[in-house]
XYZ file of N, CA and C in Angstrom:
390
model
N 9.789 -5.459 14.396
C 9.607 -5.064 13.011
C 8.305 -4.285 12.897
N 8.384 -3.108 12.277
C 7.211 -2.265 12.105
C 6.661 -2.430 10.696
N 5.353 -2.486 10.598
C 4.698 -2.550 9.303
C 4.414 -1.124 8.858
N 5.344 -0.558 8.090
C 5.224 0.824 7.634
C 4.506 0.860 6.297
N 3.397 1.589 6.213
C 2.723 1.698 4.924
C 3.620 2.390 3.905
N 3.524 1.972 2.661
C 4.368 2.565 1.629
C 3.551 2.838 0.384
N 3.903 3.923 -0.280
C 3.258 4.257 -1.541
C 4.131 3.843 -2.718
N 5.255 3.192 -2.423
C 6.205 2.827 -3.476
C 5.681 1.653 -4.292
N 5.960 1.702 -5.589
C 5.552 0.626 -6.483
C 6.567 -0.504 -6.538
N 7.813 -0.219 -6.220
C 8.853 -1.238 -6.300
C 9.467 -1.481 -4.933
N 10.045 -2.642 -4.736
C 10.690 -2.970 -3.476
C 11.916 -2.103 -3.224
N 12.573 -1.614 -4.280
C 13.754 -0.773 -4.124
C 13.437 0.548 -3.438
N 12.197 1.031 -3.546
C 11.826 2.319 -2.973
C 11.146 2.180 -1.613
N 11.089 0.975 -1.065
C 10.455 0.778 0.233
C 11.501 0.813 1.333
N 11.058 1.058 2.528
C 11.948 1.004 3.680
C 12.188 2.358 4.306
N 12.701 2.309 5.533
C 12.967 3.504 6.316
C 14.396 3.960 6.070
N 14.564 5.244 5.785
C 15.893 5.799 5.548
C 16.390 6.641 6.720
N 15.476 7.104 7.595
C 15.862 7.940 8.737
C 14.795 7.835 9.829
N 15.259 7.897 11.086
C 14.370 7.853 12.253
C 14.756 8.987 13.186
N 13.779 9.612 13.829
C 14.084 10.597 14.870
C 13.059 10.493 15.986
N 13.536 10.685 17.211
C 12.656 10.685 18.384
C 12.024 12.061 18.521
N 10.771 12.072 18.891
C 10.079 13.319 19.172
C 10.168 13.584 20.674
N 9.950 14.824 21.118
C 10.073 15.137 22.547
C 9.035 14.432 23.428
N 7.894 14.062 22.866
C 6.863 13.390 23.627
C 7.221 11.912 23.809
N 6.864 11.310 24.938
C 7.155 9.887 25.157
C 6.432 9.011 24.136
N 7.100 7.968 23.711
C 6.560 6.939 22.810
C 6.088 7.475 21.462
N 6.714 8.547 21.003
C 6.400 9.096 19.678
C 7.704 9.315 18.920
N 7.741 8.863 17.663
C 8.904 9.064 16.814
C 8.447 9.230 15.378
N 9.352 9.675 14.520
C 9.055 9.880 13.106
C 10.028 9.069 12.259
N 9.562 8.665 11.097
C 10.428 7.986 10.137
C 10.263 8.641 8.769
N 11.347 8.661 8.028
C 11.321 9.077 6.634
C 11.733 7.881 5.801
N 11.258 7.826 4.570
C 11.506 6.635 3.782
C 12.070 6.880 2.404
N 12.496 5.773 1.813
C 12.960 5.790 0.430
C 11.802 6.062 -0.524
N 10.569 5.902 -0.028
C 9.382 6.175 -0.844
C 8.955 7.641 -0.782
N 9.800 8.504 -0.183
C 9.606 9.965 -0.113
C 8.605 10.386 0.951
N 8.099 9.459 1.751
C 7.066 9.746 2.746
C 7.649 9.880 4.154
N 6.940 10.655 4.985
C 7.288 10.826 6.396
C 6.084 10.369 7.214
N 6.351 9.554 8.245
C 5.286 9.053 9.119
C 5.574 9.427 10.567
N 4.503 9.736 11.294
C 4.556 9.961 12.732
C 4.032 8.691 13.396
N 4.833 8.130 14.296
C 4.486 6.883 14.972
C 4.162 7.172 16.429
N 3.129 6.523 16.915
C 2.821 6.586 18.335
C 2.644 5.154 18.816
N 3.293 4.851 19.938
C 3.261 3.490 20.475
C 2.249 3.446 21.616
N 1.267 2.579 21.488
C 0.194 2.474 22.479
C 0.700 1.797 23.754
N -0.142 1.766 24.770
C 0.207 1.152 26.054
C 0.539 -0.329 25.918
N -0.055 -0.987 24.924
C 0.248 -2.415 24.737
C 1.453 -2.645 23.824
N 2.156 -1.563 23.459
C 3.396 -1.678 22.692
C 3.240 -1.779 21.195
N 2.045 -1.565 20.694
C 1.808 -1.668 19.250
C 1.971 -0.285 18.620
N 2.905 -0.153 17.664
C 3.110 1.146 17.006
C 2.065 1.391 15.920
N 1.629 2.643 15.806
C 0.657 3.015 14.783
C 1.206 4.196 13.986
N 1.459 3.987 12.672
C 1.979 5.086 11.853
C 0.862 5.958 11.289
N 1.135 7.260 11.220
C 0.233 8.207 10.585
C 1.037 8.976 9.545
N 0.616 8.938 8.275
C 1.356 9.701 7.263
C 1.239 11.203 7.533
N 2.343 11.901 7.328
C 2.358 13.350 7.483
C 2.305 13.969 6.091
N 1.749 15.144 5.990
C 1.571 15.796 4.691
C 2.815 16.507 4.193
N 3.940 15.800 4.194
C 5.195 16.370 3.712
C 5.494 15.758 2.352
N 5.689 16.600 1.353
C 5.919 16.127 -0.016
C 7.389 16.247 -0.400
N 8.022 15.134 -0.649
C 9.369 15.111 -1.206
C 9.317 14.284 -2.483
N 10.263 14.505 -3.376
C 10.293 13.748 -4.633
C 11.464 12.780 -4.677
N 12.136 12.601 -3.543
C 13.245 11.654 -3.430
C 13.302 11.173 -1.983
N 14.249 10.305 -1.682
C 14.369 9.727 -0.349
C 14.541 10.803 0.716
N 13.913 10.584 1.858
C 14.054 11.489 2.997
C 15.337 11.089 3.728
N 16.290 12.013 3.834
C 17.592 11.724 4.438
C 17.734 12.218 5.868
N 16.935 13.203 6.281
C 17.140 13.810 7.595
C 15.824 14.285 8.182
N 15.688 14.106 9.496
C 14.551 14.612 10.257
C 15.081 15.267 11.516
N 14.451 16.372 11.921
C 14.868 17.075 13.126
C 13.652 17.693 13.796
N 13.325 17.261 15.025
C 12.255 17.945 15.753
C 12.766 19.292 16.255
N 11.900 20.280 16.251
C 12.267 21.622 16.709
C 11.065 22.228 17.414
N 11.351 23.148 18.303
C 10.266 23.843 19.004
C 10.668 25.294 19.168
N 9.897 26.203 18.574
C 10.086 27.625 18.851
C 8.793 28.155 19.453
N 7.785 28.417 18.683
C 6.488 28.811 19.229
C 5.513 27.640 19.260
N 5.839 26.577 18.522
C 5.050 25.345 18.514
C 5.952 24.206 18.036
N 5.469 22.975 18.184
C 6.255 21.805 17.782
C 6.360 21.743 16.261
N 7.588 21.607 15.759
C 7.847 21.512 14.324
C 8.643 20.243 14.043
N 8.591 19.795 12.800
C 9.450 18.726 12.321
C 10.063 19.198 11.016
N 11.387 19.220 10.954
C 12.091 19.582 9.737
C 12.458 18.297 9.021
N 12.278 18.282 7.717
C 12.668 17.116 6.926
C 13.528 17.576 5.755
N 14.586 16.829 5.502
C 15.478 17.123 4.387
C 15.566 15.922 3.473
N 15.712 16.186 2.193
C 15.633 15.107 1.215
C 16.755 15.174 0.184
N 16.937 14.068 -0.490
C 17.882 14.006 -1.601
C 17.407 14.855 -2.774
N 16.158 15.303 -2.743
C 15.644 16.169 -3.810
C 16.027 17.641 -3.606
N 16.970 17.898 -2.685
C 17.509 19.239 -2.402
C 16.551 20.104 -1.597
N 15.499 19.542 -1.019
C 14.513 20.363 -0.340
C 14.508 20.146 1.168
N 14.082 21.187 1.880
C 13.843 21.142 3.321
C 12.422 21.632 3.542
N 11.654 20.879 4.340
C 10.295 21.278 4.694
C 10.209 21.488 6.194
N 9.460 22.504 6.590
C 9.178 22.762 8.003
C 7.690 22.457 8.199
N 7.427 21.417 8.982
C 6.073 20.921 9.206
C 5.637 21.314 10.609
N 4.482 21.966 10.729
C 3.917 22.306 12.031
C 3.061 21.132 12.489
N 3.457 20.503 13.583
C 2.792 19.285 14.045
C 1.359 19.572 14.481
N 1.129 20.675 15.193
C -0.216 20.984 15.692
C -1.209 21.242 14.565
N -0.809 22.006 13.558
C -1.726 22.315 12.454
C -1.684 21.266 11.339
N -0.757 20.313 11.456
C -0.625 19.205 10.496
C -0.462 19.692 9.056
N 0.487 20.641 8.884
C 0.744 21.141 7.525
C 2.165 21.671 7.416
N 2.661 21.701 6.187
C 3.966 22.296 5.905
C 3.787 23.809 5.912
N 4.576 24.484 6.754
C 4.445 25.937 6.839
C 5.535 26.657 6.051
N 6.588 25.919 5.685
C 7.657 26.527 4.890
C 8.424 25.406 4.188
N 8.800 25.641 2.952
C 9.618 24.689 2.198
C 10.550 25.480 1.294
N 11.753 24.973 1.131
C 12.697 25.649 0.237
C 13.659 24.650 -0.368
N 14.285 25.060 -1.474
C 15.236 24.232 -2.218
C 16.648 24.736 -1.988
N 17.587 23.809 -1.951
C 19.000 24.121 -1.856
C 19.684 23.681 -3.142
N 20.964 23.974 -3.259
C 21.697 23.628 -4.473
C 22.152 22.168 -4.489
N 22.180 21.519 -3.325
C 22.656 20.131 -3.229
C 21.679 19.302 -2.401
N 21.764 17.974 -2.510
C 20.926 17.114 -1.671
C 21.217 17.331 -0.184
N 20.179 17.275 0.626
C 20.327 17.430 2.074
C 20.839 16.121 2.648
N 21.916 16.222 3.430
C 22.536 15.054 4.033
C 22.094 14.873 5.485
N 22.002 15.990 6.247
C 21.646 15.921 7.652
C 21.133 17.281 8.121
N 20.337 17.260 9.180
C 19.856 18.473 9.837
C 20.359 18.451 11.272
N 20.850 19.600 11.752
C 21.418 19.687 13.094
C 20.745 20.812 13.868
N 20.513 20.608 15.179
C 19.957 21.697 15.984
C 21.002 22.787 16.206
N 20.535 23.985 16.445
C 21.406 25.114 16.774
C 21.020 25.605 18.168
N 21.838 26.488 18.727
C 21.539 27.014 20.061
C 20.226 27.787 20.086
N 19.941 28.519 19.040
C 18.690 29.262 18.956
C 17.557 28.330 18.538
N 16.396 28.399 19.200
C 15.271 27.563 18.774
C 14.686 28.013 17.431
N 15.129 29.131 16.911
C 14.628 29.649 15.641
C 15.603 29.388 14.497
N 16.588 28.531 14.717
C 17.623 28.297 13.718
C 17.987 26.813 13.678
N 18.341 26.313 12.513
C 18.825 24.944 12.347
C 19.951 24.961 11.321
N 20.844 23.995 11.417
C 21.931 23.864 10.455
C 21.598 22.761 9.467
N 21.831 23.029 8.207
C 21.554 22.068 7.143
C 22.880 21.630 6.557
N 23.132 20.336 6.593
C 24.352 19.773 6.002
C 23.983 19.178 4.655
N 24.649 19.639 3.623
C 24.371 19.142 2.276
C 25.538 18.284 1.801
N 25.335 17.574 0.711
C 26.323 16.597 0.264
C 27.485 17.213 -0.500
N 28.030 18.271 0.034
C 29.269 18.852 -0.485
C 30.240 18.874 0.688
N 31.480 18.701 0.451
C 32.462 18.616 1.520
C 32.499 19.920 2.318
N 32.347 19.801 3.646
C 32.452 20.924 4.580
C 31.512 22.073 4.254
N 30.314 21.786 3.874
C 29.368 22.849 3.550
C 28.178 22.752 4.489
N 27.986 23.765 5.314
C 26.830 23.878 6.190
C 26.169 25.217 5.923
N 24.884 25.245 6.027
C 24.176 26.506 5.920
C 23.171 26.569 7.061
N 22.864 27.738 7.528
C 21.886 27.909 8.584
C 20.639 28.565 8.005
N 19.501 28.207 8.529
C 18.286 28.895 8.155
C 17.460 29.136 9.402
N 16.576 30.091 9.317
C 15.764 30.488 10.462
C 14.354 29.982 10.300
N 13.812 29.413 11.349
C 12.455 28.852 11.332
C 11.415 29.936 11.382
């Protein structure tokens, strides 16, 4: 059990809604019902340490996808219809945009400069370029 810090005021908004492994060993990310994204690193003694990432969503985080084109990125999608592209090295969001529907899932594409966004409409996928 991980002790994940939360900014939520109520118990209904606490908890992890999505997890993704990062390419580096013993590092993963979580998104939460409290709209926050954390980067976790597990030390040699097995103790995980969360670090909040500067990604702003106004609803639950539904999808996370690590990507690498010219540098390590983390894409996050939310029920608030938004997708953020976070540059891990510079620790900032480098691009954010809104869609017409809540983001359901993010999928890798063959090109490292492209990702597929699945939204909560039947059979609807859109691609965007990083």
